Tab-separated table of C-alpha atoms in Angstrom:
chain	number	residue	atom	x	y	z
A	1178	ALA	CA	-48.988	52.089	-11.639
A	1179	GLN	CA	-46.384	49.718	-10.558
A	1180	SER	CA	-44.114	50.434	-7.538
A	1181	VAL	CA	-40.985	48.593	-6.426
A	1182	THR	CA	-40.133	48.366	-2.670
A	1183	GLN	CA	-36.406	47.103	-1.393
A	1184	LEU	CA	-36.551	46.106	2.356
A	1185	GLY	CA	-33.682	46.905	4.159
A	1186	SER	CA	-31.384	50.034	3.344
A	1187	HIS	CA	-28.683	48.741	4.606
A	1188	VAL	CA	-27.378	44.947	4.803
A	1189	SER	CA	-24.027	43.863	6.297
A	1190	VAL	CA	-23.002	39.915	5.810
A	1191	SER	CA	-19.763	38.904	6.867
A	1192	GLU	CA	-17.327	37.200	3.858
A	1193	GLY	CA	-18.488	33.877	3.068
A	1194	ALA	CA	-21.737	34.203	3.990
A	1195	LEU	CA	-24.920	33.954	2.212
A	1196	VAL	CA	-26.322	37.417	0.488
A	1197	LEU	CA	-29.825	37.927	0.485
A	1198	LEU	CA	-31.626	41.330	-0.851
A	1199	ARG	CA	-35.240	41.580	-0.710
A	1200	CYS	CA	-37.166	43.286	-3.388
A	1201	ASN	CA	-40.851	43.015	-3.784
A	1202	TYR	CA	-43.171	44.956	-6.103
A	1203	SER	CA	-46.520	45.606	-7.361
A	1204	SER	CA	-48.050	45.822	-10.873
A	1205	SER	CA	-51.210	45.093	-12.449
A	1206	VAL	CA	-49.933	43.399	-15.533
A	1207	PRO	CA	-47.110	41.065	-15.646
A	1208	PRO	CA	-43.476	42.850	-15.003
A	1209	TYR	CA	-39.970	42.718	-16.015
A	1210	LEU	CA	-37.753	42.751	-12.958
A	1211	PHE	CA	-34.065	44.060	-13.302
A	1212	TRP	CA	-31.217	44.116	-10.446
A	1213	TYR	CA	-28.525	46.852	-11.206
A	1214	VAL	CA	-25.533	47.434	-8.915
A	1215	GLN	CA	-23.983	50.731	-8.326
A	1216	TYR	CA	-20.155	50.501	-7.023
A	1217	PRO	CA	-18.435	53.635	-5.569
A	1218	ASN	CA	-18.436	56.604	-7.650
A	1219	GLN	CA	-19.450	54.554	-10.642
A	1220	GLY	CA	-22.905	54.283	-12.618
A	1221	LEU	CA	-25.376	51.429	-12.376
A	1222	GLN	CA	-24.619	48.138	-14.290
A	1223	LEU	CA	-26.917	45.556	-14.931
A	1224	LEU	CA	-26.767	42.377	-12.461
A	1225	LEU	CA	-29.593	40.286	-14.013
A	1226	LYS	CA	-33.484	40.515	-16.144
A	1227	TYR	CA	-36.338	38.683	-15.735
A	1228	THR	CA	-38.582	39.135	-18.938
A	1229	THR	CA	-40.621	36.036	-19.611
A	1230	GLY	CA	-39.796	31.999	-19.213
A	1231	ALA	CA	-37.787	30.372	-16.692
A	1232	THR	CA	-38.305	32.350	-13.100
A	1233	LEU	CA	-34.799	31.483	-11.770
A	1234	VAL	CA	-32.346	34.006	-13.378
A	1235	LYS	CA	-28.717	33.953	-13.552
A	1236	GLY	CA	-26.508	36.866	-13.598
A	1237	ILE	CA	-22.841	38.309	-13.353
A	1238	ASN	CA	-20.589	37.789	-10.249
A	1239	GLY	CA	-22.021	34.586	-9.166
A	1240	PHE	CA	-25.760	36.621	-8.056
A	1241	GLU	CA	-29.014	35.158	-9.321
A	1242	ALA	CA	-32.861	35.823	-8.424
A	1243	GLU	CA	-36.076	34.045	-8.526
A	1244	PHE	CA	-39.225	35.898	-9.767
A	1245	LYS	CA	-42.111	34.289	-7.347
A	1246	LYS	CA	-45.228	35.770	-8.678
A	1247	SER	CA	-47.227	34.314	-6.010
A	1248	GLU	CA	-45.087	36.303	-3.075
A	1249	THR	CA	-44.684	39.356	-5.826
A	1250	SER	CA	-40.875	39.277	-5.231
A	1251	PHE	CA	-37.443	39.157	-7.209
A	1252	HIS	CA	-35.296	38.668	-4.103
A	1253	LEU	CA	-31.470	38.676	-5.173
A	1254	THR	CA	-29.072	35.818	-3.746
A	1255	LYS	CA	-25.318	34.903	-3.763
A	1256	PRO	CA	-23.821	31.897	-2.084
A	1257	SER	CA	-21.010	33.329	-0.703
A	1258	ALA	CA	-20.011	37.069	-0.219
A	1259	HIS	CA	-16.945	38.521	-1.377
A	1260	MET	CA	-15.249	42.016	-0.605
A	1261	SER	CA	-15.662	43.021	-4.112
A	1262	ASP	CA	-19.915	42.719	-3.614
A	1263	ALA	CA	-19.451	45.654	-1.698
A	1264	ALA	CA	-22.095	47.914	-3.408
A	1265	GLU	CA	-25.834	49.839	-3.756
A	1266	TYR	CA	-28.242	47.577	-5.344
A	1267	PHE	CA	-31.450	48.603	-7.048
A	1268	CYS	CA	-34.154	47.080	-8.163
A	1269	ALA	CA	-35.833	47.684	-10.475
A	1270	VAL	CA	-39.595	46.878	-12.526
A	1271	SER	CA	-40.726	47.656	-15.535
A	1272	VAL	CA	-44.460	47.142	-17.188
A	1273	VAL	CA	-45.572	48.003	-20.811
A	1274	THR	CA	-49.241	48.623	-21.182
A	1275	ASN	CA	-51.993	47.747	-23.823
A	1276	PHE	CA	-51.214	50.983	-25.365
A	1277	GLY	CA	-47.433	50.164	-25.630
A	1278	ASN	CA	-46.168	52.882	-23.259
A	1279	GLU	CA	-43.052	51.332	-20.753
A	1280	LYS	CA	-42.016	52.733	-17.509
A	1281	LEU	CA	-39.018	51.654	-15.981
A	1282	THR	CA	-39.245	52.496	-11.734
A	1283	PHE	CA	-36.330	51.606	-9.802
A	1284	GLY	CA	-36.155	50.879	-5.737
A	1285	THR	CA	-34.753	53.249	-3.186
A	1286	GLY	CA	-31.441	50.984	-3.493
A	1287	THR	CA	-29.518	48.585	-1.222
A	1288	ARG	CA	-26.233	49.149	0.258
A	1289	LEU	CA	-24.181	45.940	0.805
A	1290	THR	CA	-21.568	45.782	3.449
A	1291	ILE	CA	-19.191	43.164	3.741
A	1292	ILE	CA	-17.630	42.067	7.077
A	1293	PRO	CA	-13.564	40.551	6.243
B	218	ASN	CA	-16.332	51.495	-27.366
B	219	ALA	CA	-16.351	53.875	-24.374
B	220	GLY	CA	-20.305	53.609	-23.907
B	221	VAL	CA	-22.113	56.139	-22.128
B	222	THR	CA	-19.646	59.634	-21.412
B	223	GLN	CA	-20.882	62.579	-19.366
B	224	THR	CA	-19.292	65.922	-19.123
B	225	PRO	CA	-18.080	67.408	-16.576
B	226	LYS	CA	-17.876	65.314	-13.720
B	227	PHE	CA	-18.137	68.089	-11.056
B	228	ARG	CA	-19.768	71.044	-11.077
B	229	VAL	CA	-20.342	73.689	-8.455
B	230	LEU	CA	-23.016	76.356	-9.596
B	231	LYS	CA	-24.587	79.654	-7.643
B	232	THR	CA	-28.506	79.570	-7.662
B	233	GLY	CA	-29.679	81.467	-10.469
B	234	GLN	CA	-26.905	79.968	-12.603
B	235	SER	CA	-27.310	78.050	-15.776
B	236	MET	CA	-25.803	75.046	-17.303
B	237	THR	CA	-25.662	72.248	-19.771
B	238	LEU	CA	-24.766	68.240	-19.501
B	239	LEU	CA	-23.748	66.622	-22.221
B	240	CYS	CA	-24.219	62.665	-22.474
B	241	ALA	CA	-23.204	61.196	-24.992
B	242	GLN	CA	-23.316	57.520	-26.048
B	243	ASP	CA	-21.393	55.500	-28.890
B	244	MET	CA	-23.662	52.643	-29.251
B	245	ASN	CA	-26.460	53.230	-31.788
B	246	HIS	CA	-28.781	53.372	-28.975
B	247	GLU	CA	-32.249	54.943	-29.593
B	248	TYR	CA	-33.243	55.608	-25.918
B	249	MET	CA	-31.877	57.836	-23.851
B	250	TYR	CA	-32.238	58.946	-20.136
B	251	TRP	CA	-31.393	61.583	-17.719
B	252	TYR	CA	-32.059	60.096	-14.034
B	253	ARG	CA	-31.446	62.076	-10.911
B	254	GLN	CA	-29.954	60.253	-7.821
B	255	ASP	CA	-30.908	61.474	-4.256
B	256	PRO	CA	-30.050	59.767	-1.145
B	257	GLY	CA	-32.920	57.357	-0.056
B	258	MET	CA	-34.951	58.153	-3.307
B	259	GLY	CA	-33.504	55.728	-5.714
B	260	LEU	CA	-32.756	56.952	-9.491
B	261	ARG	CA	-35.629	59.310	-10.804
B	262	LEU	CA	-36.290	60.212	-14.280
B	263	ILE	CA	-36.261	63.389	-15.535
B	264	HIS	CA	-36.563	63.040	-19.246
B	265	TYR	CA	-35.960	60.625	-21.631
B	266	SER	CA	-36.110	60.337	-25.828
B	267	VAL	CA	-37.231	57.319	-27.884
B	268	GLY	CA	-35.193	59.012	-30.678
B	269	GLU	CA	-33.419	61.563	-32.732
B	270	GLY	CA	-35.281	64.883	-32.490
B	271	THR	CA	-37.681	63.354	-29.925
B	272	THR	CA	-37.896	64.099	-25.713
B	273	ALA	CA	-40.607	63.223	-23.279
B	274	LYS	CA	-41.211	64.140	-19.729
B	275	GLY	CA	-40.297	61.630	-17.075
B	276	GLU	CA	-41.029	61.964	-13.281
B	277	VAL	CA	-39.579	65.100	-11.832
B	278	PRO	CA	-39.071	67.363	-15.290
B	279	ASP	CA	-39.194	70.769	-13.453
B	280	GLY	CA	-36.656	73.084	-13.628
B	281	TYR	CA	-35.089	70.993	-16.880
B	282	ASN	CA	-34.898	70.690	-20.405
B	283	VAL	CA	-33.368	68.649	-22.813
B	284	SER	CA	-32.303	68.219	-26.369
B	285	ARG	CA	-31.489	65.311	-28.632
B	286	LEU	CA	-30.461	67.181	-32.066
B	287	LYS	CA	-28.103	64.459	-32.607
B	288	LYS	CA	-28.816	60.748	-32.253
B	289	GLN	CA	-25.922	59.874	-29.655
B	290	ASN	CA	-26.083	63.196	-27.645
B	291	PHE	CA	-28.503	63.740	-25.302
B	292	LEU	CA	-28.089	67.344	-23.447
B	293	LEU	CA	-29.898	68.253	-20.133
B	294	GLY	CA	-29.972	72.217	-19.221
B	295	LEU	CA	-30.735	73.822	-16.269
B	296	GLU	CA	-31.979	77.330	-17.008
B	297	SER	CA	-31.725	78.843	-13.222
B	298	ALA	CA	-30.377	76.480	-10.784
B	299	ALA	CA	-31.853	75.879	-7.478
B	300	PRO	CA	-30.522	74.456	-4.260
B	301	SER	CA	-32.947	71.795	-4.865
B	302	GLN	CA	-31.244	70.587	-8.006
B	303	THR	CA	-28.093	69.803	-5.702
B	304	SER	CA	-27.384	65.904	-6.764
B	305	VAL	CA	-25.995	63.598	-8.843
B	306	TYR	CA	-27.152	63.277	-12.654
B	307	PHE	CA	-26.948	60.082	-14.580
B	308	CYS	CA	-27.350	59.373	-18.535
B	309	ALA	CA	-28.460	55.846	-19.773
B	310	SER	CA	-29.277	54.598	-23.118
B	311	SER	CA	-30.897	51.571	-24.492
B	312	GLU	CA	-31.316	50.102	-27.470
B	313	SER	CA	-34.972	50.260	-28.271
B	314	ARG	CA	-37.174	50.600	-25.399
B	315	GLN	CA	-37.266	51.059	-21.560
B	316	THR	CA	-37.288	47.547	-20.981
B	317	ASP	CA	-34.106	46.678	-22.406
B	318	THR	CA	-30.962	46.852	-20.369
B	319	GLN	CA	-29.944	50.432	-19.661
B	320	TYR	CA	-26.730	51.410	-19.918
B	321	PHE	CA	-25.252	54.142	-17.309
B	322	GLY	CA	-22.720	57.101	-17.792
B	323	PRO	CA	-20.531	57.858	-14.786
B	324	GLY	CA	-22.512	60.448	-13.401
B	325	THR	CA	-22.078	64.205	-12.820
B	326	ARG	CA	-22.395	65.371	-9.184
B	327	LEU	CA	-23.723	69.422	-9.445
B	328	THR	CA	-23.754	71.107	-6.368
B	329	VAL	CA	-26.035	74.085	-5.848
B	330	LEU	CA	-24.935	77.190	-3.657
C-alpha cells in the first residue's frame, strides 16, 4: 500500500524567500505524484503533477517539484514567496496496480504562512 | 462552466438527524468522489463513483451512503448523524480515472451537535 508523508505541518517563510515544502512517499510500484493547494475557505486545486517522463515538473504560480526516485521524494519549491502563496498544500500519491485498481492518497497537509 | 458545485455550504444538525449533500459537475466527468477533511488528517475518501449508476466504498464509508443516478450529480447521505461526522466535506470529479486531475467543489461545513 502506498503512503505519503509531509514533513512539517506548518512552515513560515519571509516574503521573497525560498519556499520548500517536503513530501516523501512510499510505493511498491511507480507512482503518480501531485501537489494540490487549498486557499482559505476554498476547495483544493491542482498545482502540478508527475506521471512519467521529465522528473522536474513546473506548475502554476511559479511552483515546481522534482521527482527523486532514489530519495522517494517530491518536494515543492518556489524561488521567491509572495503573500498570495499563503495557503495549505497537500501532497498526494496515486498508484495503479497490476489489476488496474487505482488509489489516491493525500498527505496531512502543510500550512504555509508568509511573513511580510 | 461552473465546475463542481456543492449545496449546502453550511449545515448544523442534531445527533440522529439525517441530511443529504448534493454535488454537481458540468464537465461530463465519469468519476466523482466524496472526501472529508479533518484537522491534521488531510483528506480521506468516503465513497466514489466511476460512472452513472455506480458507487464504491472508500477509506471511511461507515455512516454514509451515496447515489449517482445522473452522471452530473453525486449525493452523499447521512442517515443518523453523529458528532464524529462533524467535518468539512468536499466533492470532486475527474475525467476518467483517479490519477487524472481531480477538480474540487468549495466544500460543505457540517456540524453535528
